[in-house]
Coordinates of C-alpha atoms in Angstrom, one line a residue:
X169 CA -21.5 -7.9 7.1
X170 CA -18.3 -9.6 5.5
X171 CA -14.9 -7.8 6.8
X172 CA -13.3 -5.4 4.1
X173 CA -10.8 -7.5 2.3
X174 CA -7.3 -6.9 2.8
X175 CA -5.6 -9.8 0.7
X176 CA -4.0 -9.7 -2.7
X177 CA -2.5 -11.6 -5.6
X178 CA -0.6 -10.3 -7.9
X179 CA -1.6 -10.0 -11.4
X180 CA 0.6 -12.6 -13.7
X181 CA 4.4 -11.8 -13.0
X182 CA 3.7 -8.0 -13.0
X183 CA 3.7 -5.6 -9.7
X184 CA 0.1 -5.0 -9.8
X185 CA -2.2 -6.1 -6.8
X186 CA -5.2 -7.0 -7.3
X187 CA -7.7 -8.6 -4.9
X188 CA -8.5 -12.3 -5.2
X189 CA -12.0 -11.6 -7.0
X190 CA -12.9 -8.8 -9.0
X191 CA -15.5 -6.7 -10.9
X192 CA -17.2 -7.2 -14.3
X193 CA -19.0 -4.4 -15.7
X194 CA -20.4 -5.6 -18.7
X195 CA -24.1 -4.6 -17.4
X196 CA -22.9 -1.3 -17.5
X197 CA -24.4 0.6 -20.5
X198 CA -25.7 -3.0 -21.5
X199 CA -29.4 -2.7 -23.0
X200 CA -29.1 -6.0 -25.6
X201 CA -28.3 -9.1 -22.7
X202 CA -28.3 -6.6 -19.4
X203 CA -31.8 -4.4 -19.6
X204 CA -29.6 -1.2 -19.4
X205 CA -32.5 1.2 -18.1
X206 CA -35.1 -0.8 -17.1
X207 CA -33.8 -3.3 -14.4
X208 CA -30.3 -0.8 -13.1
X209 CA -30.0 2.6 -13.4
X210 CA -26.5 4.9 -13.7
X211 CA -27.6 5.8 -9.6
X212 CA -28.0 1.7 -8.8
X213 CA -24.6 1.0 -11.0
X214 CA -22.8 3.9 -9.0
X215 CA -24.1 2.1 -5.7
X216 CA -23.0 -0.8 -6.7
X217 CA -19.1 0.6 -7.1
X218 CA -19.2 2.7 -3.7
X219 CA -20.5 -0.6 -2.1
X220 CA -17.4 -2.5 -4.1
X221 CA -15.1 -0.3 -2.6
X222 CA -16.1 -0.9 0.9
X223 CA -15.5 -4.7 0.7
X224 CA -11.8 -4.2 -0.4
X225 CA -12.4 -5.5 -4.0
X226 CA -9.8 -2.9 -6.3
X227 CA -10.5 -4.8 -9.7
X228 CA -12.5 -3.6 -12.4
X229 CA -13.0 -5.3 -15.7
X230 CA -14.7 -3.4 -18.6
X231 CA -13.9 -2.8 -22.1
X232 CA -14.5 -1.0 -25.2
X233 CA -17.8 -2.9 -26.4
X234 CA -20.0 -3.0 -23.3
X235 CA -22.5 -0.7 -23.6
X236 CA -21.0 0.7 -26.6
X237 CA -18.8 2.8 -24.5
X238 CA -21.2 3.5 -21.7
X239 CA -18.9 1.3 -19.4
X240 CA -15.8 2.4 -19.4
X241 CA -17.3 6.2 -19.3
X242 CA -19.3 5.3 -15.7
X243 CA -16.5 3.7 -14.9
X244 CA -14.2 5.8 -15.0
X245 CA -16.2 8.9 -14.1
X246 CA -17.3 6.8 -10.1
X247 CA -12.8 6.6 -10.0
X248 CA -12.5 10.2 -10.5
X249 CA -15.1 11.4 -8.3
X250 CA -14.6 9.2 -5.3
X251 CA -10.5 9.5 -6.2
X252 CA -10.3 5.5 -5.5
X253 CA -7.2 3.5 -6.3
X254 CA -8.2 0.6 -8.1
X255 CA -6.4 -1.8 -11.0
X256 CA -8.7 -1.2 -13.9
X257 CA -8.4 -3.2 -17.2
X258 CA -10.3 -3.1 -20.7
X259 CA -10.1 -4.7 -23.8
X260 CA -9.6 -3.7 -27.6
X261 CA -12.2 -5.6 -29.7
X262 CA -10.3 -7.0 -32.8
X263 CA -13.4 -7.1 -35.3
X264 CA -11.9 -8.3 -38.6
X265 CA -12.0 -4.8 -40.8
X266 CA -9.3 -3.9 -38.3
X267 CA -5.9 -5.3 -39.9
X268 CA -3.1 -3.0 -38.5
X269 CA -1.9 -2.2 -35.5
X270 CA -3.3 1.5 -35.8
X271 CA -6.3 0.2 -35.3
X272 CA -5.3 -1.3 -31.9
X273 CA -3.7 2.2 -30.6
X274 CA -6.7 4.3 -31.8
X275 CA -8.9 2.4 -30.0
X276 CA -6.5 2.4 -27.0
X277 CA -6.5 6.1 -26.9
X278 CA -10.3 5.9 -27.3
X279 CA -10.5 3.9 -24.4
X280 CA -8.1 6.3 -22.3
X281 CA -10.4 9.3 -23.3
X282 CA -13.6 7.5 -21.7
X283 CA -12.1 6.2 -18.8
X284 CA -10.4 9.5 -18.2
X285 CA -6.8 7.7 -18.0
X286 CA -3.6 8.5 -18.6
X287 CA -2.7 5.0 -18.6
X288 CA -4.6 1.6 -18.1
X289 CA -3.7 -1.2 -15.5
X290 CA -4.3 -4.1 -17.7
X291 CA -5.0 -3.7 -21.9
X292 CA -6.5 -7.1 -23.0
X293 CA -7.7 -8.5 -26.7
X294 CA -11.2 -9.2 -26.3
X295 CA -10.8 -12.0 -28.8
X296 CA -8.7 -14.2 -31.4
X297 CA -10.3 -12.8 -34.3
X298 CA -8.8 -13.5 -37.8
X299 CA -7.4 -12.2 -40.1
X300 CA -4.7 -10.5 -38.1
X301 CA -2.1 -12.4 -36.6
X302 CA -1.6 -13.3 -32.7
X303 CA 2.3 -11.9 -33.4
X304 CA 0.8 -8.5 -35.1
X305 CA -1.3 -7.5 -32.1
X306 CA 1.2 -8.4 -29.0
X307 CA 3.6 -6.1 -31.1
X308 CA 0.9 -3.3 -31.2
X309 CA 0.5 -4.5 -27.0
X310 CA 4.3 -4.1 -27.0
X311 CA 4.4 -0.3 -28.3
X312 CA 1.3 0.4 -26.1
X313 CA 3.4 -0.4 -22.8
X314 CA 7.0 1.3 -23.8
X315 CA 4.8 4.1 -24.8
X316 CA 3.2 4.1 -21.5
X317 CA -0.2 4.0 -22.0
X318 CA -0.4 0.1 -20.5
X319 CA 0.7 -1.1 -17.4
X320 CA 0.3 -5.1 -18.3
X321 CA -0.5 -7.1 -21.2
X322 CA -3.5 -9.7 -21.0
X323 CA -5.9 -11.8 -24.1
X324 CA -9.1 -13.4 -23.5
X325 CA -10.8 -16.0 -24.8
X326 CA -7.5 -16.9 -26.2
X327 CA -6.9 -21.0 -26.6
X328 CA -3.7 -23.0 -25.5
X329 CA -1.8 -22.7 -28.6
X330 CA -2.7 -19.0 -29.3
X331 CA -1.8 -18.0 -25.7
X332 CA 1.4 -19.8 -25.7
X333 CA 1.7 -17.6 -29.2
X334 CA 0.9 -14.2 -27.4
X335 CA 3.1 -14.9 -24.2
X336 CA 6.1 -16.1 -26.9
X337 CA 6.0 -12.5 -28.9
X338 CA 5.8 -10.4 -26.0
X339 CA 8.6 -12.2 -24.6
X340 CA 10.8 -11.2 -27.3
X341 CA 10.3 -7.9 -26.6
X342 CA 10.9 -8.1 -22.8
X343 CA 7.5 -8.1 -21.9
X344 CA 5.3 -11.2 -20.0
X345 CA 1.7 -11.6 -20.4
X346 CA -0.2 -11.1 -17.6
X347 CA -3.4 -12.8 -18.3
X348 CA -5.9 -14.3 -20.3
X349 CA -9.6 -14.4 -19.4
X350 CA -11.9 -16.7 -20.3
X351 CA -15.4 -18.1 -19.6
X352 CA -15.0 -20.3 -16.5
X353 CA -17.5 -21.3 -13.8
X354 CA -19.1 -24.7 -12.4
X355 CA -21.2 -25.4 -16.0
X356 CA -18.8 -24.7 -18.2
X357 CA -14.9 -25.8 -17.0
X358 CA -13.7 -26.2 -20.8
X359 CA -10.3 -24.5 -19.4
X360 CA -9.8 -27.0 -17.2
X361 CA -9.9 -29.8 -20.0
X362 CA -8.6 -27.5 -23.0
X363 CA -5.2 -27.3 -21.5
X364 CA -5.7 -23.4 -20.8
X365 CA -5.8 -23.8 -17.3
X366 CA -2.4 -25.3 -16.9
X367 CA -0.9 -23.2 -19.6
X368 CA -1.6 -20.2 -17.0
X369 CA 0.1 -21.8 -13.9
X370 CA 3.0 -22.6 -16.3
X371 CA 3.9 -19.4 -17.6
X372 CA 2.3 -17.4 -14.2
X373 CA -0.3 -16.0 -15.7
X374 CA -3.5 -15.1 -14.7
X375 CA -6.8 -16.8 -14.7
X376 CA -9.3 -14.7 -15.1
X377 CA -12.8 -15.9 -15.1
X378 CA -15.6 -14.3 -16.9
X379 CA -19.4 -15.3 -16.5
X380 CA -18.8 -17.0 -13.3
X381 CA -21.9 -17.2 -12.1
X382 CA -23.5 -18.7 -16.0
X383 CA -25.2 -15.3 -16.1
X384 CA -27.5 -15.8 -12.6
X385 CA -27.9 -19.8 -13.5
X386 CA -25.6 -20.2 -10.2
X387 CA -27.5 -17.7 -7.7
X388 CA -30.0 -20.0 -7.5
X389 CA -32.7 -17.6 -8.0
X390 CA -33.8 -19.6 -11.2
X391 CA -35.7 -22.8 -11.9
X392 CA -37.7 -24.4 -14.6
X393 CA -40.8 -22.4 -13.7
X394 CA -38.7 -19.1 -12.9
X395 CA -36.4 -19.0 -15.9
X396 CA -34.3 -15.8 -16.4
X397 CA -35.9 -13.0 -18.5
X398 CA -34.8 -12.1 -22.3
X399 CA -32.3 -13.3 -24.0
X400 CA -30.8 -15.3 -20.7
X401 CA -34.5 -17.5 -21.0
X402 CA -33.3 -18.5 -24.8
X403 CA -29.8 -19.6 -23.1
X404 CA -31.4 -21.7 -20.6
X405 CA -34.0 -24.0 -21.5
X406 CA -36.6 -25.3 -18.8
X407 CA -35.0 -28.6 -19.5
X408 CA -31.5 -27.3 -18.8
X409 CA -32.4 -25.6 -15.5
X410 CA -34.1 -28.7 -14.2
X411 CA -30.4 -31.0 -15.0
X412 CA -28.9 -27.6 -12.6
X413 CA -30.8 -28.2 -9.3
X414 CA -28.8 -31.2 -8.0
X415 CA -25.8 -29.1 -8.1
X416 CA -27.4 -25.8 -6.6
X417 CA -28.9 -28.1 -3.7
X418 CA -25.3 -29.0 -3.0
X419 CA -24.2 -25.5 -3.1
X420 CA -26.5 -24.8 -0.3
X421 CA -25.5 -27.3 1.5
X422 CA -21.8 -26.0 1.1
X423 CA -22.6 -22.4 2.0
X424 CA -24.6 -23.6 5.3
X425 CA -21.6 -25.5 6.5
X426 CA -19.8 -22.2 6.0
X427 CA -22.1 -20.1 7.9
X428 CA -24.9 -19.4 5.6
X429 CA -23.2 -18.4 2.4
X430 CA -25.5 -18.1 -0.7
X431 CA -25.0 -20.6 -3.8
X432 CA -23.2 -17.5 -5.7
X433 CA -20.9 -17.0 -2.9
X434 CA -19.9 -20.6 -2.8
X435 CA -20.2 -20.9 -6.9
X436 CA -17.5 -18.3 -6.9
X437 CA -15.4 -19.5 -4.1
X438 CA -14.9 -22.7 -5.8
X439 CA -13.2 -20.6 -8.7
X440 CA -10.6 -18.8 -6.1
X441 CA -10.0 -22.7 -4.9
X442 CA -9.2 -23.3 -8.4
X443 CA -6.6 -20.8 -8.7
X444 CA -9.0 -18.3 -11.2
X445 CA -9.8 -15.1 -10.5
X446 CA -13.7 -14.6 -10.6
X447 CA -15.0 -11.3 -12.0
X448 CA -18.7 -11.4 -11.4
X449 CA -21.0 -8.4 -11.9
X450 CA -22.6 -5.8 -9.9
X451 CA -25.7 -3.3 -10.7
X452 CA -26.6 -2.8 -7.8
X453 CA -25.7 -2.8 -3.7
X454 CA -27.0 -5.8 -3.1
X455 CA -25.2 -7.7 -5.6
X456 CA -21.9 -6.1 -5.1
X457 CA -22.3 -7.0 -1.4
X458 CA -23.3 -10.6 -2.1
X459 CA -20.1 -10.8 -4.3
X460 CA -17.8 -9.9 -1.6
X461 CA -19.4 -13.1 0.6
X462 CA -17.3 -15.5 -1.2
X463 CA -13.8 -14.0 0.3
X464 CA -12.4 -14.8 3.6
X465 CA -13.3 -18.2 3.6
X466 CA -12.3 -21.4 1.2
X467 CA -14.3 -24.4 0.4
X468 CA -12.6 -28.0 1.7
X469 CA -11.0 -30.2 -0.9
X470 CA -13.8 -32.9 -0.4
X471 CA -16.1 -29.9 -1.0
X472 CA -14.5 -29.3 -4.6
X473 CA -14.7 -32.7 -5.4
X474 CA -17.6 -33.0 -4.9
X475 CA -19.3 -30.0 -6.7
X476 CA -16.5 -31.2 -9.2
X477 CA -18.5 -34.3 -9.9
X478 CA -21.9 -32.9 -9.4
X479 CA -20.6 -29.9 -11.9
X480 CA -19.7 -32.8 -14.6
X481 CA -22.8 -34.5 -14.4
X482 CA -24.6 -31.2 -16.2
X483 CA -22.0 -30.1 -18.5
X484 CA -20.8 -33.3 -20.6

């Protein structure tokens, strides 16, 4: 079994430490793209955190729309009764009948309720959704930290120019952004060619990767006769997963020079080599152990390059 991590980075230019990889919980309370119910349970998704905690991962990402709530409630329901200490963040969904910032702290206070919190780690808009300005939002961010009710201040799915918007106006009011997540894995590096990427290693701000594993594509467990179930199968075309295999061939041969590690484990250790933070998910013990074989360990530069290339060769 991989050794309990002990390492840290620190979340954008805040005090918060947060392990190199961490948790999404959009399965959780998922029934539309996750099977909620029928393939994970509330007992397999409360497995899946007590086998988290053993590995040394402390960062869990959920927010207000998974599962309709359902997340954030299990999530923060497994912190209270096993009383861990972990960095959790959410996100405020901006949907565009919401235009002032009232509607930012009432959902922020919803949010606290569910989760059980006094305070969250990291408060993050879920998207760039008009009609409300960037500006108007990191102000409502702004109150939401000097009123104590946010540690740290992160966006997702936010592009250069409205990043270097959100980090500007919560400068002004003494306050530095502390992330932006994003989709990021080996078939789809758009922040690395979108100018996002830099952008965070400029201003010291966090990449955090969502979907780093292209929703199972990268496990490996799925070919053009064995395409993923649902809504995952109209993603993913037979056609699609046969332009893949070349690259998962390679990512076993990466994780057997490494001592066996599975295509996931070295999909997601190429995003720690590229600086990112990965936050796969977890419904179960098995998965949540898998995840924590891609720390301890880093891929060569020649292996990046290579799945680089490899990576390019399905994508454009």
């Amino acid at each position: 079994m991989t050794q309990p991590t002990t390492e840290r980075v620190m979340l954008g230019s805040t005090d918060i430490a947060i392990s190199p990889m961490g948790i999404g919980t959009w399965a959780w309370g998922d029934r539309f793209m996750w099977n909620y119910g029928k393939t994970h349970t509330d007992a397999d998704i409360r497995a899946a955190f007590d086998a988290t905690l053993t590995t040394g991962i402390n960062f869990f990402d959920t927010a207000e729309v998974y599962g309709l709530g359902r997340s954030e409630q299990l999530l923060g329901q497994f912190i209270r009764e096993t009383g861990a200490s972990v960095v959790t963040a959410s996100k405020f969904m901006p949907f565009p009948f919401w235009l002032t910032k009232n509607a930012l702290r009432r959902a922020l206070r919803n949010s606290l309720k569910r989760l059980g919190m006094a305070r969250v780690d990291l408060y993050q808009m879920h998207f760039p959704l008009p009609p409300v300005p960037v500006e108007t939002w990191m102000d409502a961010m702004a109150e939401a930290v000097e009123g104590g009710l946010v540690r740290a201040v992160g966006v997702s799915n936010y592009d250069q120019a409205q990043m270097g918007r959100a980090h500007n106006a919560l400068l002004k009011r003494g306050i530095r952004l502390a992330s932006n997540q994003v989709f990021y894995s080996l078939l789809h590096r758009e922040p690395e060619f979108n100018g996002v990427a830099q952008l965070c290693k400029d201003l010291n701000v966090t990449l955090i990767a969502y979907s780093p594993l292209e929703k199972g594509i990268l496990t490996g467990k799925y070919t053009p006769d064995n395409p993923p179930p649902g809504m995952r199968q109209r993603l993913y075309t037979r056609e699609y997963l046969q332009k893949v295999q070349p690259l998962l061939e390679t990512l076993r041969e990466c994780g057997a020079a490494h001592g066996g590690k599975t295509e996931a484990q070295v999909a997601l250790n190429w995003l720690i080599c590229k600086g990112a933070v990965p936050i796969p998910g977890a419904k179960n013990t098995r998965q949540a152990l898998s995840n924590a074989g891609a720390l301890g360990w880093r891929l060569t530069d020649d292996e990046v390059a290579v799945l680089d290339e490899l990576s390019l060769a399905v994508t454009k």
